[in-house]
């Protein structure tokens, strides 16, 4: 069983759903109880949209959601302990995600993702 995404997988998803300049990173849905199975997402952010590729706990693709940047009402990025919590509000849905600080090889991807989300938040 895989425990995390590889850099190659994240870059392949990015190249499939956006251009090579898009930002890609790994997140998970906020869990209210520790006993819940995690839901993972790959976030791919380009100049027009955020593509959320949902994965199950075995890291198999379940579905794809697209959020156009023009549809976002509010986007907040807060630091909670060692990770960041992202809340994206559109007119019809709210997304709550945690960005874990994967320091072993993914730090650059995660930092780029957080910085890009903060940039979008500042431009709203």
JSON list of C-alpha atoms in Angstrom, two decimals, residues 13-124:
[
{"chain": "A", "resi": 13, "resn": "UNK", "atom": "CA", "xyz": [-1.14, 14.93, -12.84]},
{"chain": "A", "resi": 14, "resn": "UNK", "atom": "CA", "xyz": [-0.05, 18.56, -13.25]},
{"chain": "A", "resi": 15, "resn": "UNK", "atom": "CA", "xyz": [0.97, 18.03, -16.88]},
{"chain": "A", "resi": 16, "resn": "UNK", "atom": "CA", "xyz": [-2.31, 16.20, -17.59]},
{"chain": "A", "resi": 17, "resn": "UNK", "atom": "CA", "xyz": [-4.63, 18.82, -16.06]},
{"chain": "A", "resi": 18, "resn": "UNK", "atom": "CA", "xyz": [-2.67, 22.07, -16.55]},
{"chain": "A", "resi": 19, "resn": "UNK", "atom": "CA", "xyz": [0.57, 23.42, -17.96]},
{"chain": "A", "resi": 20, "resn": "UNK", "atom": "CA", "xyz": [4.03, 22.87, -16.55]},
{"chain": "A", "resi": 21, "resn": "UNK", "atom": "CA", "xyz": [3.96, 26.28, -14.81]},
{"chain": "A", "resi": 22, "resn": "UNK", "atom": "CA", "xyz": [0.99, 25.34, -12.63]},
{"chain": "A", "resi": 23, "resn": "UNK", "atom": "CA", "xyz": [1.45, 24.75, -8.92]},
{"chain": "A", "resi": 24, "resn": "UNK", "atom": "CA", "xyz": [0.80, 21.26, -7.58]},
{"chain": "A", "resi": 25, "resn": "UNK", "atom": "CA", "xyz": [0.60, 20.04, -4.00]},
{"chain": "A", "resi": 26, "resn": "UNK", "atom": "CA", "xyz": [-0.84, 17.44, -1.69]},
{"chain": "A", "resi": 27, "resn": "UNK", "atom": "CA", "xyz": [-3.69, 18.09, 0.77]},
{"chain": "A", "resi": 28, "resn": "UNK", "atom": "CA", "xyz": [-6.25, 16.17, 2.74]},
{"chain": "A", "resi": 29, "resn": "UNK", "atom": "CA", "xyz": [-9.81, 16.85, 3.78]},
{"chain": "A", "resi": 30, "resn": "UNK", "atom": "CA", "xyz": [-10.19, 18.11, 7.34]},
{"chain": "A", "resi": 31, "resn": "UNK", "atom": "CA", "xyz": [-11.22, 15.22, 9.60]},
{"chain": "A", "resi": 32, "resn": "UNK", "atom": "CA", "xyz": [-13.46, 15.90, 12.55]},
{"chain": "A", "resi": 33, "resn": "UNK", "atom": "CA", "xyz": [-12.59, 12.58, 14.21]},
{"chain": "A", "resi": 34, "resn": "UNK", "atom": "CA", "xyz": [-9.21, 10.88, 14.22]},
{"chain": "A", "resi": 35, "resn": "UNK", "atom": "CA", "xyz": [-10.89, 7.56, 13.48]},
{"chain": "A", "resi": 36, "resn": "UNK", "atom": "CA", "xyz": [-12.18, 8.70, 10.08]},
{"chain": "A", "resi": 37, "resn": "UNK", "atom": "CA", "xyz": [-10.40, 7.40, 6.99]},
{"chain": "A", "resi": 38, "resn": "UNK", "atom": "CA", "xyz": [-8.52, 10.21, 5.26]},
{"chain": "A", "resi": 39, "resn": "UNK", "atom": "CA", "xyz": [-9.52, 11.71, 1.92]},
{"chain": "A", "resi": 40, "resn": "UNK", "atom": "CA", "xyz": [-6.57, 13.04, -0.03]},
{"chain": "A", "resi": 41, "resn": "UNK", "atom": "CA", "xyz": [-6.46, 15.64, -2.77]},
{"chain": "A", "resi": 42, "resn": "UNK", "atom": "CA", "xyz": [-3.90, 16.78, -5.28]},
{"chain": "A", "resi": 43, "resn": "UNK", "atom": "CA", "xyz": [-4.40, 20.49, -5.86]},
{"chain": "A", "resi": 44, "resn": "UNK", "atom": "CA", "xyz": [-3.29, 21.88, -9.21]},
{"chain": "A", "resi": 45, "resn": "UNK", "atom": "CA", "xyz": [-3.48, 25.66, -9.46]},
{"chain": "A", "resi": 46, "resn": "UNK", "atom": "CA", "xyz": [-3.05, 27.56, -12.71]},
{"chain": "A", "resi": 47, "resn": "UNK", "atom": "CA", "xyz": [-4.08, 31.09, -13.70]},
{"chain": "A", "resi": 48, "resn": "UNK", "atom": "CA", "xyz": [-7.78, 30.29, -14.17]},
{"chain": "A", "resi": 49, "resn": "UNK", "atom": "CA", "xyz": [-8.72, 27.47, -11.82]},
{"chain": "A", "resi": 50, "resn": "UNK", "atom": "CA", "xyz": [-7.97, 25.12, -8.98]},
{"chain": "A", "resi": 51, "resn": "UNK", "atom": "CA", "xyz": [-8.26, 21.47, -9.97]},
{"chain": "A", "resi": 52, "resn": "UNK", "atom": "CA", "xyz": [-8.88, 19.14, -7.03]},
{"chain": "A", "resi": 53, "resn": "UNK", "atom": "CA", "xyz": [-8.18, 15.48, -7.77]},
{"chain": "A", "resi": 54, "resn": "UNK", "atom": "CA", "xyz": [-9.76, 13.41, -5.02]},
{"chain": "A", "resi": 55, "resn": "UNK", "atom": "CA", "xyz": [-7.99, 10.22, -3.94]},
{"chain": "A", "resi": 56, "resn": "UNK", "atom": "CA", "xyz": [-9.15, 7.52, -1.56]},
{"chain": "A", "resi": 57, "resn": "UNK", "atom": "CA", "xyz": [-7.04, 6.32, 1.36]},
{"chain": "A", "resi": 58, "resn": "UNK", "atom": "CA", "xyz": [-5.23, 3.92, -1.02]},
{"chain": "A", "resi": 59, "resn": "UNK", "atom": "CA", "xyz": [-4.36, 6.92, -3.25]},
{"chain": "A", "resi": 60, "resn": "UNK", "atom": "CA", "xyz": [-6.58, 5.78, -6.13]},
{"chain": "A", "resi": 61, "resn": "UNK", "atom": "CA", "xyz": [-8.32, 8.55, -8.08]},
{"chain": "A", "resi": 62, "resn": "UNK", "atom": "CA", "xyz": [-12.00, 8.96, -7.15]},
{"chain": "A", "resi": 63, "resn": "UNK", "atom": "CA", "xyz": [-12.99, 12.17, -8.87]},
{"chain": "A", "resi": 64, "resn": "UNK", "atom": "CA", "xyz": [-12.06, 15.61, -10.10]},
{"chain": "A", "resi": 65, "resn": "UNK", "atom": "CA", "xyz": [-13.51, 18.97, -9.05]},
{"chain": "A", "resi": 66, "resn": "UNK", "atom": "CA", "xyz": [-12.70, 22.28, -10.70]},
{"chain": "A", "resi": 67, "resn": "UNK", "atom": "CA", "xyz": [-13.01, 25.62, -8.91]},
{"chain": "A", "resi": 68, "resn": "UNK", "atom": "CA", "xyz": [-12.68, 28.65, -11.14]},
{"chain": "A", "resi": 69, "resn": "UNK", "atom": "CA", "xyz": [-10.76, 31.44, -9.44]},
{"chain": "A", "resi": 70, "resn": "UNK", "atom": "CA", "xyz": [-13.52, 33.89, -10.39]},
{"chain": "A", "resi": 71, "resn": "UNK", "atom": "CA", "xyz": [-16.05, 31.77, -8.42]},
{"chain": "A", "resi": 72, "resn": "UNK", "atom": "CA", "xyz": [-14.12, 31.98, -5.13]},
{"chain": "A", "resi": 73, "resn": "UNK", "atom": "CA", "xyz": [-15.72, 34.32, -2.58]},
{"chain": "A", "resi": 74, "resn": "UNK", "atom": "CA", "xyz": [-13.18, 33.86, 0.21]},
{"chain": "A", "resi": 75, "resn": "UNK", "atom": "CA", "xyz": [-10.01, 31.86, 0.64]},
{"chain": "A", "resi": 76, "resn": "UNK", "atom": "CA", "xyz": [-8.20, 31.71, 3.96]},
{"chain": "A", "resi": 77, "resn": "UNK", "atom": "CA", "xyz": [-4.90, 30.06, 4.83]},
{"chain": "A", "resi": 78, "resn": "UNK", "atom": "CA", "xyz": [-4.18, 29.62, 8.56]},
{"chain": "A", "resi": 79, "resn": "UNK", "atom": "CA", "xyz": [-1.33, 27.87, 10.29]},
{"chain": "A", "resi": 80, "resn": "UNK", "atom": "CA", "xyz": [-2.42, 25.31, 12.88]},
{"chain": "A", "resi": 81, "resn": "UNK", "atom": "CA", "xyz": [0.44, 23.62, 14.71]},
{"chain": "A", "resi": 82, "resn": "UNK", "atom": "CA", "xyz": [2.69, 22.10, 12.04]},
{"chain": "A", "resi": 83, "resn": "UNK", "atom": "CA", "xyz": [0.32, 22.30, 9.10]},
{"chain": "A", "resi": 84, "resn": "UNK", "atom": "CA", "xyz": [-1.79, 24.83, 7.23]},
{"chain": "A", "resi": 85, "resn": "UNK", "atom": "CA", "xyz": [-5.58, 24.83, 7.08]},
{"chain": "A", "resi": 86, "resn": "UNK", "atom": "CA", "xyz": [-7.17, 26.12, 3.88]},
{"chain": "A", "resi": 87, "resn": "UNK", "atom": "CA", "xyz": [-10.80, 27.15, 3.61]},
{"chain": "A", "resi": 88, "resn": "UNK", "atom": "CA", "xyz": [-12.21, 27.92, 0.16]},
{"chain": "A", "resi": 89, "resn": "UNK", "atom": "CA", "xyz": [-15.74, 29.36, -0.06]},
{"chain": "A", "resi": 90, "resn": "UNK", "atom": "CA", "xyz": [-17.57, 29.54, -3.35]},
{"chain": "A", "resi": 91, "resn": "UNK", "atom": "CA", "xyz": [-21.17, 30.56, -3.89]},
{"chain": "A", "resi": 92, "resn": "UNK", "atom": "CA", "xyz": [-22.42, 27.00, -3.43]},
{"chain": "A", "resi": 93, "resn": "UNK", "atom": "CA", "xyz": [-19.76, 25.02, -1.55]},
{"chain": "A", "resi": 94, "resn": "UNK", "atom": "CA", "xyz": [-17.12, 25.22, 1.19]},
{"chain": "A", "resi": 95, "resn": "UNK", "atom": "CA", "xyz": [-13.89, 23.23, 0.99]},
{"chain": "A", "resi": 96, "resn": "UNK", "atom": "CA", "xyz": [-11.81, 22.66, 4.14]},
{"chain": "A", "resi": 97, "resn": "UNK", "atom": "CA", "xyz": [-8.37, 21.19, 3.58]},
{"chain": "A", "resi": 98, "resn": "UNK", "atom": "CA", "xyz": [-5.23, 20.54, 5.60]},
{"chain": "A", "resi": 99, "resn": "UNK", "atom": "CA", "xyz": [-1.84, 20.91, 3.95]},
{"chain": "A", "resi": 100, "resn": "UNK", "atom": "CA", "xyz": [0.58, 18.63, 5.80]},
{"chain": "A", "resi": 101, "resn": "UNK", "atom": "CA", "xyz": [4.19, 19.80, 6.05]},
{"chain": "A", "resi": 102, "resn": "UNK", "atom": "CA", "xyz": [5.72, 16.78, 4.27]},
{"chain": "A", "resi": 103, "resn": "UNK", "atom": "CA", "xyz": [9.36, 17.69, 4.86]},
{"chain": "A", "resi": 104, "resn": "UNK", "atom": "CA", "xyz": [10.91, 14.64, 3.23]},
{"chain": "A", "resi": 105, "resn": "UNK", "atom": "CA", "xyz": [11.22, 15.58, -0.42]},
{"chain": "A", "resi": 106, "resn": "UNK", "atom": "CA", "xyz": [7.94, 17.47, -0.81]},
{"chain": "A", "resi": 107, "resn": "UNK", "atom": "CA", "xyz": [8.78, 20.65, 1.07]},
{"chain": "A", "resi": 108, "resn": "UNK", "atom": "CA", "xyz": [9.22, 22.65, -2.14]},
{"chain": "A", "resi": 109, "resn": "UNK", "atom": "CA", "xyz": [5.87, 21.49, -3.53]},
{"chain": "A", "resi": 110, "resn": "UNK", "atom": "CA", "xyz": [4.03, 22.20, -0.27]},
{"chain": "A", "resi": 111, "resn": "UNK", "atom": "CA", "xyz": [5.65, 25.63, 0.18]},
{"chain": "A", "resi": 112, "resn": "UNK", "atom": "CA", "xyz": [4.80, 26.57, -3.41]},
{"chain": "A", "resi": 113, "resn": "UNK", "atom": "CA", "xyz": [1.21, 25.45, -2.86]},
{"chain": "A", "resi": 114, "resn": "UNK", "atom": "CA", "xyz": [0.82, 27.49, 0.34]},
{"chain": "A", "resi": 115, "resn": "UNK", "atom": "CA", "xyz": [2.42, 30.56, -1.25]},
{"chain": "A", "resi": 116, "resn": "UNK", "atom": "CA", "xyz": [0.16, 30.31, -4.30]},
{"chain": "A", "resi": 117, "resn": "UNK", "atom": "CA", "xyz": [-2.96, 29.94, -2.13]},
{"chain": "A", "resi": 118, "resn": "UNK", "atom": "CA", "xyz": [-1.90, 32.98, -0.08]},
{"chain": "A", "resi": 119, "resn": "UNK", "atom": "CA", "xyz": [-1.35, 34.94, -3.29]},
{"chain": "A", "resi": 120, "resn": "UNK", "atom": "CA", "xyz": [-4.86, 34.07, -4.50]},
{"chain": "A", "resi": 121, "resn": "UNK", "atom": "CA", "xyz": [-6.26, 35.02, -1.09]},
{"chain": "A", "resi": 122, "resn": "UNK", "atom": "CA", "xyz": [-4.54, 38.41, -1.22]},
{"chain": "A", "resi": 123, "resn": "UNK", "atom": "CA", "xyz": [-5.88, 39.11, -4.74]},
{"chain": "A", "resi": 124, "resn": "UNK", "atom": "CA", "xyz": [-9.55, 38.47, -3.86]}
]
